[in-house]
mmCIF file of C-alpha atoms in Angstrom:
data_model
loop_
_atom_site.group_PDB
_atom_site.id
_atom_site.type_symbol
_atom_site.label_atom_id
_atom_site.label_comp_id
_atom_site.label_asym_id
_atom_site.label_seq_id
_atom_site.Cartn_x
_atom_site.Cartn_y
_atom_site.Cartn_z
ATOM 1 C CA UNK Q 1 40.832 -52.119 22.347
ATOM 2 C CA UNK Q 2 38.671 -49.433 23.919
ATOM 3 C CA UNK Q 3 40.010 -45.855 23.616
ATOM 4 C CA UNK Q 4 40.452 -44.817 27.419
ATOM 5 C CA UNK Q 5 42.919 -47.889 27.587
ATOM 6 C CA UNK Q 6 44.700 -47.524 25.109
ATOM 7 C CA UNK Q 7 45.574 -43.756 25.678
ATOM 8 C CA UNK Q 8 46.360 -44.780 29.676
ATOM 9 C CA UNK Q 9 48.934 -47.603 28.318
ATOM 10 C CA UNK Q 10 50.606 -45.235 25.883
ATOM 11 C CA UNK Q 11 52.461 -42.894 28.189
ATOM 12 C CA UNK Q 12 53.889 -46.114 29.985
ATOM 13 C CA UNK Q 13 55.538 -47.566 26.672
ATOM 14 C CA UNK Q 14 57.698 -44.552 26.631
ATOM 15 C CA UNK Q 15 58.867 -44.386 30.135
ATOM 16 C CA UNK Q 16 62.827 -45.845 30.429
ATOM 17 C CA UNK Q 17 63.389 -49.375 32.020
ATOM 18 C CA UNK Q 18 63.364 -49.452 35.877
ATOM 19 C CA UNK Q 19 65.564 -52.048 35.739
ATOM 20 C CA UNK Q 20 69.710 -50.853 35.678
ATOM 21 C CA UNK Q 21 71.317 -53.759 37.729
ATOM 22 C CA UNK Q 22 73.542 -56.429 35.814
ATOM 23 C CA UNK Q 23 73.245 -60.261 37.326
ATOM 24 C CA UNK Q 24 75.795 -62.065 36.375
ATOM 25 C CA UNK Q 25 76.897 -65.898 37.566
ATOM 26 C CA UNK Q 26 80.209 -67.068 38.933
ATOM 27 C CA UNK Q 27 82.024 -70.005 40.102
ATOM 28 C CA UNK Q 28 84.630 -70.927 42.750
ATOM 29 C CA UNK Q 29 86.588 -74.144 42.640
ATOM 30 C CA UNK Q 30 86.481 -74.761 46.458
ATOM 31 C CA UNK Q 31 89.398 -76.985 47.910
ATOM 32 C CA UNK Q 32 87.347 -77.774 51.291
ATOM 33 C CA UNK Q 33 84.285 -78.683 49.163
ATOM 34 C CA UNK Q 34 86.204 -80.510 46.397
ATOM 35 C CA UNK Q 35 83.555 -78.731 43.965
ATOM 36 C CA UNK Q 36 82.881 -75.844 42.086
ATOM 37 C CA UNK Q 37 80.432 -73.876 43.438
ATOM 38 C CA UNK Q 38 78.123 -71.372 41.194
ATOM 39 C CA UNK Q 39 76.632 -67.808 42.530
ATOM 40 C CA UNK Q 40 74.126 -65.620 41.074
ATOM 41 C CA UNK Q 41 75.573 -62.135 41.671
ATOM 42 C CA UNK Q 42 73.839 -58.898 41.433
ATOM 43 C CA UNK Q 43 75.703 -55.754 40.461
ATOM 44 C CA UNK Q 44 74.644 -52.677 40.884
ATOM 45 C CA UNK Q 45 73.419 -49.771 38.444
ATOM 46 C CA UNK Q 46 77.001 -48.032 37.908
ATOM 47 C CA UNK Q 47 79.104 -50.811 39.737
ATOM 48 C CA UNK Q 48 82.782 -50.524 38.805
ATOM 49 C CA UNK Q 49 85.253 -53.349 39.646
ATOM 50 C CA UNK Q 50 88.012 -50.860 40.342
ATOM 51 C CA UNK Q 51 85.991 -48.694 42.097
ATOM 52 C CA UNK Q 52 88.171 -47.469 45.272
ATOM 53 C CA UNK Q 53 85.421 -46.891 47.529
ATOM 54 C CA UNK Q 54 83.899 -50.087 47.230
ATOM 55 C CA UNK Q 55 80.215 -51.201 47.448
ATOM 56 C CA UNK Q 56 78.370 -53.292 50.273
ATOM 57 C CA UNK Q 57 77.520 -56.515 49.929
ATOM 58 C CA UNK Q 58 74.507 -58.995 51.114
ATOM 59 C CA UNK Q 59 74.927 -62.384 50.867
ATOM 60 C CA UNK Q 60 71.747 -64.091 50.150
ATOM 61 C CA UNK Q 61 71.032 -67.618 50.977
ATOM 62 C CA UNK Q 62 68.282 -69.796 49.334
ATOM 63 C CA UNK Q 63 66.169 -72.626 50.745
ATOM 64 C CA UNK Q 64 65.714 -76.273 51.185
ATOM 65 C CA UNK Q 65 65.189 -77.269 47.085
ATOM 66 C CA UNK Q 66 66.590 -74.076 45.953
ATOM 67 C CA UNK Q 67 70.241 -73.110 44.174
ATOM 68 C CA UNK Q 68 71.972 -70.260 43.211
ATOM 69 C CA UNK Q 69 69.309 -69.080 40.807
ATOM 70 C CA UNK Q 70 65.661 -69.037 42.451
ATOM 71 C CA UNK Q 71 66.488 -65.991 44.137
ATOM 72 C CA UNK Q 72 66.095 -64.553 40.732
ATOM 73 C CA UNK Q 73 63.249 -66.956 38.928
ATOM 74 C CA UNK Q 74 61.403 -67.466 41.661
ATOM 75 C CA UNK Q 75 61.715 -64.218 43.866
ATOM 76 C CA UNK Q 76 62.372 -61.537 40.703
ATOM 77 C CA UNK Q 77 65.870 -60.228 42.922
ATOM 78 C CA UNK Q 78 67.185 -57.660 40.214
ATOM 79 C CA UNK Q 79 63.617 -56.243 40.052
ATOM 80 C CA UNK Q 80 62.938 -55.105 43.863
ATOM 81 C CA UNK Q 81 66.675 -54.543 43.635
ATOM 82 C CA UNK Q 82 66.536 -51.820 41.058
ATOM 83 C CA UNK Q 83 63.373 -50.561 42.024
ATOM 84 C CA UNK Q 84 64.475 -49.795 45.652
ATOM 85 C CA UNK Q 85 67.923 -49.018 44.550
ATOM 86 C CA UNK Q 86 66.115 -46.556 42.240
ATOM 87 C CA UNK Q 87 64.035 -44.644 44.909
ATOM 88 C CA UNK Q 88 66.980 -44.110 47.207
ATOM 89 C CA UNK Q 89 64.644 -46.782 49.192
ATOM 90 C CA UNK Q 90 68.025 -49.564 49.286
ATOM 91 C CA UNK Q 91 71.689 -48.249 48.759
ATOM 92 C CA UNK Q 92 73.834 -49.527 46.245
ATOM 93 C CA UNK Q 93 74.899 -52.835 47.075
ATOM 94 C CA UNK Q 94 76.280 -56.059 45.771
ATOM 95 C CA UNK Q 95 74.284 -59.155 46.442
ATOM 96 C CA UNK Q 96 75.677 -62.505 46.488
ATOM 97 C CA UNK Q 97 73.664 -66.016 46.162
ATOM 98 C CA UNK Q 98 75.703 -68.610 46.194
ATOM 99 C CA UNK Q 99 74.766 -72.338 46.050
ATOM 100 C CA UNK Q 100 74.436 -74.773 48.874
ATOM 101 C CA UNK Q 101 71.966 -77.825 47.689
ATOM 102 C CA UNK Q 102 69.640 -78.615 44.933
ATOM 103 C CA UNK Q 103 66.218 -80.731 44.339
ATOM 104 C CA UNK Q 104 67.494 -83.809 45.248
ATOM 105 C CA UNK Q 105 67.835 -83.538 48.837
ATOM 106 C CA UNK Q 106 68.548 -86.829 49.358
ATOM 107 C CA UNK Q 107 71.747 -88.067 47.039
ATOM 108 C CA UNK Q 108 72.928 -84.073 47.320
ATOM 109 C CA UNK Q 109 74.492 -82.577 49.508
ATOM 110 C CA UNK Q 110 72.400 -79.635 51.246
ATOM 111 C CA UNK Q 111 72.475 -76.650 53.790
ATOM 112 C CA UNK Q 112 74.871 -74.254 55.459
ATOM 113 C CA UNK Q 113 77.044 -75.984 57.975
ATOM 114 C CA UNK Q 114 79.741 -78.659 58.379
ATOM 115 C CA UNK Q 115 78.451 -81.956 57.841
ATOM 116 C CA UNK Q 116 80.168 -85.474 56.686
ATOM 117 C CA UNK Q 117 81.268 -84.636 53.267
ATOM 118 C CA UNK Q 118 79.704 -81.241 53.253
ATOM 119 C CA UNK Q 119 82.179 -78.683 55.105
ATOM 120 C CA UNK Q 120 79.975 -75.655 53.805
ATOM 121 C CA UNK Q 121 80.614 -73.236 56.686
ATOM 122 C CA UNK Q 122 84.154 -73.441 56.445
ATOM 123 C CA UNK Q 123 83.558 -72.644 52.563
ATOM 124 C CA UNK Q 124 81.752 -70.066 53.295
ATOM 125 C CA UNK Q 125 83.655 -68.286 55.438
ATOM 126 C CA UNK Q 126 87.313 -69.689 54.392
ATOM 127 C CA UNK Q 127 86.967 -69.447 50.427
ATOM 128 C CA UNK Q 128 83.757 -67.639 49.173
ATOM 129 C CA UNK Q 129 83.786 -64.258 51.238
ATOM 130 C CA UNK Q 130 87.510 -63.519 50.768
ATOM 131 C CA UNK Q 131 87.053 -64.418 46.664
ATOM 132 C CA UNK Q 132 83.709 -62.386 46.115
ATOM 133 C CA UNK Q 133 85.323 -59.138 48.507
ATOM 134 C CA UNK Q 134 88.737 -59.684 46.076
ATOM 135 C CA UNK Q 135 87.147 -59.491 43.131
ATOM 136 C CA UNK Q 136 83.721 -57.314 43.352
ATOM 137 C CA UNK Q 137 85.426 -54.538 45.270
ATOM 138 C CA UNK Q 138 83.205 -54.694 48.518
ATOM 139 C CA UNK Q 139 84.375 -53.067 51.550
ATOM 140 C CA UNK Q 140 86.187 -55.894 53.209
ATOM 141 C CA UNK Q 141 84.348 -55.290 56.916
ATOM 142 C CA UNK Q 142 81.532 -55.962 59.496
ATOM 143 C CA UNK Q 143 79.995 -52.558 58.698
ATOM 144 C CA UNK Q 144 79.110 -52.905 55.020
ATOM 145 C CA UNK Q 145 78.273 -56.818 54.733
ATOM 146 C CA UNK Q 146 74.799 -58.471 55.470
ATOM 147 C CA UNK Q 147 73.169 -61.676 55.390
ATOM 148 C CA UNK Q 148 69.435 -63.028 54.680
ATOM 149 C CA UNK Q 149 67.870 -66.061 53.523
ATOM 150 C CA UNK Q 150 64.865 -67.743 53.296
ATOM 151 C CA UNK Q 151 63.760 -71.161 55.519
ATOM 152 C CA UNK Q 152 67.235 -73.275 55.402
ATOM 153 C CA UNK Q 153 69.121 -69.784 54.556
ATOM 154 C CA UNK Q 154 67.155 -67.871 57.021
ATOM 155 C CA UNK Q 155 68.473 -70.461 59.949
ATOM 156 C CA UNK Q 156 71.105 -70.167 58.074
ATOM 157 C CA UNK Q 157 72.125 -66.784 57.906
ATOM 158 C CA UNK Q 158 70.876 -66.586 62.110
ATOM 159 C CA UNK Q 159 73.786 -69.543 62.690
ATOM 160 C CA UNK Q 160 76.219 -67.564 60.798
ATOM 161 C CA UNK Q 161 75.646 -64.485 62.801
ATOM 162 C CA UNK Q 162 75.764 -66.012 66.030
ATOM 163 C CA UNK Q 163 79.030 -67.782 64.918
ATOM 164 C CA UNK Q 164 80.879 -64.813 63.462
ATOM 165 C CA UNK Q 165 79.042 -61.935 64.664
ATOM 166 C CA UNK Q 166 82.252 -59.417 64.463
ATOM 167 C CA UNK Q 167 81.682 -60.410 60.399
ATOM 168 C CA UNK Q 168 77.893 -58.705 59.500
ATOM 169 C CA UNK Q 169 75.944 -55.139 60.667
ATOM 170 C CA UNK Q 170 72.670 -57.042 60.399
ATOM 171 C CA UNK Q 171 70.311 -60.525 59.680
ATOM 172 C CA UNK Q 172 67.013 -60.411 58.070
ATOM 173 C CA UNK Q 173 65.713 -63.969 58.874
ATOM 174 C CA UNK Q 174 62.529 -64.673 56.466
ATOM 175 C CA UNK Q 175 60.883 -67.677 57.340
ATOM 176 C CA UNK Q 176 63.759 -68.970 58.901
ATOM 177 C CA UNK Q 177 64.054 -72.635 59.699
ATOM 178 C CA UNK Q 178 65.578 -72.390 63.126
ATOM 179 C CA UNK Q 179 65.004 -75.832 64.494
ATOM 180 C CA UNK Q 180 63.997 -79.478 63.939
ATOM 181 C CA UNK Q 181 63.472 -82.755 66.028
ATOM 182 C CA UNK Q 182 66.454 -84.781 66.328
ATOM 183 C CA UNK Q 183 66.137 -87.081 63.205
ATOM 184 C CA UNK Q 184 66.230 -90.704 63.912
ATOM 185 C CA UNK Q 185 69.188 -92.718 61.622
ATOM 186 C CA UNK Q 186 66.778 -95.998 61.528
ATOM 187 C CA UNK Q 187 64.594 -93.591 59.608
ATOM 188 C CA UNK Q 188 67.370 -92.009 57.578
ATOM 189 C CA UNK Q 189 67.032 -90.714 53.610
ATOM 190 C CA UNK Q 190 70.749 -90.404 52.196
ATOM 191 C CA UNK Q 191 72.046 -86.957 52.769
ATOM 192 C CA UNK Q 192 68.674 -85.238 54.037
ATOM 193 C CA UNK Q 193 69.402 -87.232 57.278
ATOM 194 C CA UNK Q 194 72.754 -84.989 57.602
ATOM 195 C CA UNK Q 195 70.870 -81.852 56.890
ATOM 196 C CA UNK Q 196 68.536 -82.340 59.385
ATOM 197 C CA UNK Q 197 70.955 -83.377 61.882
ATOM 198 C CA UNK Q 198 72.630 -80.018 60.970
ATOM 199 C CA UNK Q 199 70.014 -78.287 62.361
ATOM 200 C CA UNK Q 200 69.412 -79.700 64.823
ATOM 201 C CA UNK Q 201 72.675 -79.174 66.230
ATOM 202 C CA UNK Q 202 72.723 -75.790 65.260
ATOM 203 C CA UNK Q 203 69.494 -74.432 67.318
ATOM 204 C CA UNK Q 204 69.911 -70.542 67.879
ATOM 205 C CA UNK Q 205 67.496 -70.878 70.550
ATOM 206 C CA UNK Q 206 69.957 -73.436 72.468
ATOM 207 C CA UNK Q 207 72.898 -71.537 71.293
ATOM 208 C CA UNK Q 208 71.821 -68.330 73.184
ATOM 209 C CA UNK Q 209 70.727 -70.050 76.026
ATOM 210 C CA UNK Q 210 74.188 -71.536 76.164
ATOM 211 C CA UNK Q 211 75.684 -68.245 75.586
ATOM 212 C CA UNK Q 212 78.415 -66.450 77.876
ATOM 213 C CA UNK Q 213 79.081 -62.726 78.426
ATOM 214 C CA UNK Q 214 81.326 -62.678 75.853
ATOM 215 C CA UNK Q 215 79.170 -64.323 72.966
ATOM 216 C CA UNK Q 216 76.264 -62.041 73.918
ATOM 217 C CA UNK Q 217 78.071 -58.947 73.557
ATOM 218 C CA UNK Q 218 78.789 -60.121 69.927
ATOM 219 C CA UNK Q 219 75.178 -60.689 69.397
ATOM 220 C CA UNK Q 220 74.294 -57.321 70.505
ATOM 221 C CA UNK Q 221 76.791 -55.577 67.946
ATOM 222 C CA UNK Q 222 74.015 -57.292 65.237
ATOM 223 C CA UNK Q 223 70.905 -55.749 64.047
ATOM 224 C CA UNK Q 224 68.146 -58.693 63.731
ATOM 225 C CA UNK Q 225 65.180 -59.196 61.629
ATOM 226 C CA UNK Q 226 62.921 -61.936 61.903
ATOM 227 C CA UNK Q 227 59.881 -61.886 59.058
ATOM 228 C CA UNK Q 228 57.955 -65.042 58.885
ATOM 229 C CA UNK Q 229 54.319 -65.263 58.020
ATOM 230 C CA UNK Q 230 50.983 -65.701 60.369
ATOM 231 C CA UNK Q 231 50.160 -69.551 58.702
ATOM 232 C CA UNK Q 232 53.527 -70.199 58.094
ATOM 233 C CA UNK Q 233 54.569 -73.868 60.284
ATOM 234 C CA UNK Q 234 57.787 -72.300 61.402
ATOM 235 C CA UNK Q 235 56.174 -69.156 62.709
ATOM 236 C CA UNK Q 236 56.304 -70.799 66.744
ATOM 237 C CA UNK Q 237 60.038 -71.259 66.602
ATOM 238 C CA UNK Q 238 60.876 -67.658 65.322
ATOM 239 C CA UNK Q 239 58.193 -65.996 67.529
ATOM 240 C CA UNK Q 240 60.483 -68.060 70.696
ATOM 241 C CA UNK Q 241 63.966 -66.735 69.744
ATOM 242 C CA UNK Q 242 62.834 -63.272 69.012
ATOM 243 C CA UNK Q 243 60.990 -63.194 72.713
ATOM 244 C CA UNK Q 244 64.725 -64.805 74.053
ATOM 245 C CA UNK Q 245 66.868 -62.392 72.203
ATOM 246 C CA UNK Q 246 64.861 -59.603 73.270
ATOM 247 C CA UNK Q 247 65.100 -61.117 77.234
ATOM 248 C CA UNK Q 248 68.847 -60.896 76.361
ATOM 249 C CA UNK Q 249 68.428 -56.984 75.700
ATOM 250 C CA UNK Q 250 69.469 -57.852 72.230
ATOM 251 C CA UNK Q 251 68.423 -55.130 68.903
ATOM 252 C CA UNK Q 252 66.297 -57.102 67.261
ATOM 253 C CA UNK Q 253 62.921 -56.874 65.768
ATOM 254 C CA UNK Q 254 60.042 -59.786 64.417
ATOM 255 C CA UNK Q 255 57.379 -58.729 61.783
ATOM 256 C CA UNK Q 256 54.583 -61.255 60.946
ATOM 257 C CA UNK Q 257 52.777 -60.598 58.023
ATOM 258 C CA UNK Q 258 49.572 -62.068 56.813
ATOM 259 C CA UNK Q 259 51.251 -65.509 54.315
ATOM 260 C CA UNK Q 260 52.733 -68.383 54.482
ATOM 261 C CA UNK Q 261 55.865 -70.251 53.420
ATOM 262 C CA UNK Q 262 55.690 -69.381 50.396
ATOM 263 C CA UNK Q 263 57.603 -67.967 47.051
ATOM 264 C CA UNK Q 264 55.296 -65.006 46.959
ATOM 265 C CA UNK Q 265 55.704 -64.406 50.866
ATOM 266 C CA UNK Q 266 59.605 -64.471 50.186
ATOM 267 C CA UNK Q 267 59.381 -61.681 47.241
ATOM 268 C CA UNK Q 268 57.502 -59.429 48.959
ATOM 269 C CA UNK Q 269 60.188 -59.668 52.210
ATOM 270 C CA UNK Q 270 62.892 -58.200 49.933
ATOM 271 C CA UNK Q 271 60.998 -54.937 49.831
ATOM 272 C CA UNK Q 272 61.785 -54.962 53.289
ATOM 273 C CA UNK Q 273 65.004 -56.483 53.464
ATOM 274 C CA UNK Q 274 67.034 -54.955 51.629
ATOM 275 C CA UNK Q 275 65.532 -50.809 52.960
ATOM 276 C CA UNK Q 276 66.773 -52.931 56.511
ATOM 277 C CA UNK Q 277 70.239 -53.919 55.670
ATOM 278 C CA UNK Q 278 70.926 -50.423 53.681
ATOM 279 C CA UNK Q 279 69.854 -48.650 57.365
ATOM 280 C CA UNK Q 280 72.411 -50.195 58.888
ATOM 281 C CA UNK Q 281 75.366 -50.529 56.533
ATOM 282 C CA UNK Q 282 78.196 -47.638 57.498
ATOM 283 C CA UNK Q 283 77.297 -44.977 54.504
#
């Protein structure tokens, strides 16, 4: 090895590890599911279940494919997460990816709403937030939880917003698959047919259309994010709700970047995300 390398690598061996955070994985036997469901869960540099003040929390929602883990394999989670966490960049927060598929799309049950067989909303909402605020002492309201996701758990995390908006401070959509064609069931494969359909039914853009004065107000109590690449194939769909929203003087920003949908779009999005929920969690 030449000299001038090896005396520029030295000073690095000696520097402490950036990374501090503790992942850890859970599971919650789900009644409306009939399953137990397994979550990756980040905890902070410090974090202290009995802590009185409590910590923040971001659920994080994975793709079409994905599961609880990818976040983490594919994405390297805990590393942004302690490097912004680090830098004062991101505040402390827990993060919470839970599963809602696998690989086999088509004998498995996927996605993020109520389907035949599937009631994952409900599970969501009725068992997993209560269990994870319970037991990682989060702050229990609208002004210190978040959601994000990628493709299915961008749309994902939109829908859930829209639904429940008096429940998060802010969505950071990546990539977010936000519609689909009505799927035809001569054409159907197993359970992908249901996910599909899902969508479908679930359009934000229709949703907001649909909207009343009520609803919208809700919306508007949100902070958006929509980050989606410049070759990306779902980059027409979030470029139309963004343009809607902001027609319905809704707070709400869209950043395209130069990628596609891809795993190395996705990681470089959490150096983003996560600075964007921290802005707008109640310190």
């Amino acid at each position: 090895m030449k000299r001038w390398l090896l005396w520029g690598i030295l000073p690095f061996l000696f520097l402490p590890a950036i990374r501090a955070g503790k992942l850890v994985t859970d599971s919650i036997n789900s009644s409306l599911l009939g399953a137990s469901v397994k979550c990756s869960i980040y905890l902070p540099d410090g974090f202290h279940a009995d802590n009185k003040q409590g910590y923040p929390v971001l659920y994080l929602l994975h793709g079409l494919y994905g599961d609880y883990m990818v976040w983490e394999t594919r994405g390297q989670m805990s590393r942004v997460a302690d490097l912004l966490m680090k830098s004062g960049e991101a505040c402390k927060m827990v993060i919470v990816m839970p599963n809602a598929g696998g690989k086999d799309v088509v004998h498995v049950p996927n996605g993020y709403f109520d389907v035949e067989g599937w009631s994952y909303e409900r599970f969501f909402f009725e068992e997993l937030i209560p269990y994870i605020e319970q037991k990682y002492a989060i702050v229990a309201d609208k002004s210190h939880r978040a959601i994000s996701g990628l493709s299915m758990g961008g749309g994902g995390s939109v829908v859930y917003c829209q639904h429940h908006p008096e429940m998060f401070s802010s969505c950071y959509a990546m990539s977010a698959w936000l519609y689909t064609d009505q799927p035809d069931p001569k054409k159907a494969k197993g359970r992908f047919y249901y996910t599909c359909q899902s969508v479908y039914d679930h359009r934000p853009l229709y949703f907001l259309e649909q909207a009343d004065d009520r609803q919208l107000q809700g919306l508007k109590t949100v902070k958006w994010m929509f980050d989606i690449g410049d070759d990306d194939h779902l980059l027409k769909h979030s470029c139309e709700l963004y343009y809607a929203m902001k027609k319905k003087k809704m707070d709400v920003e869209l950043r395209v970047r130069d990628g596609a949908h891809t795993w190395e779009y996705w990681h470089t999005a959490l150096y983003d995300a996560l600075p964007f929920v921290s802005r707008h969690f109640t310190r």
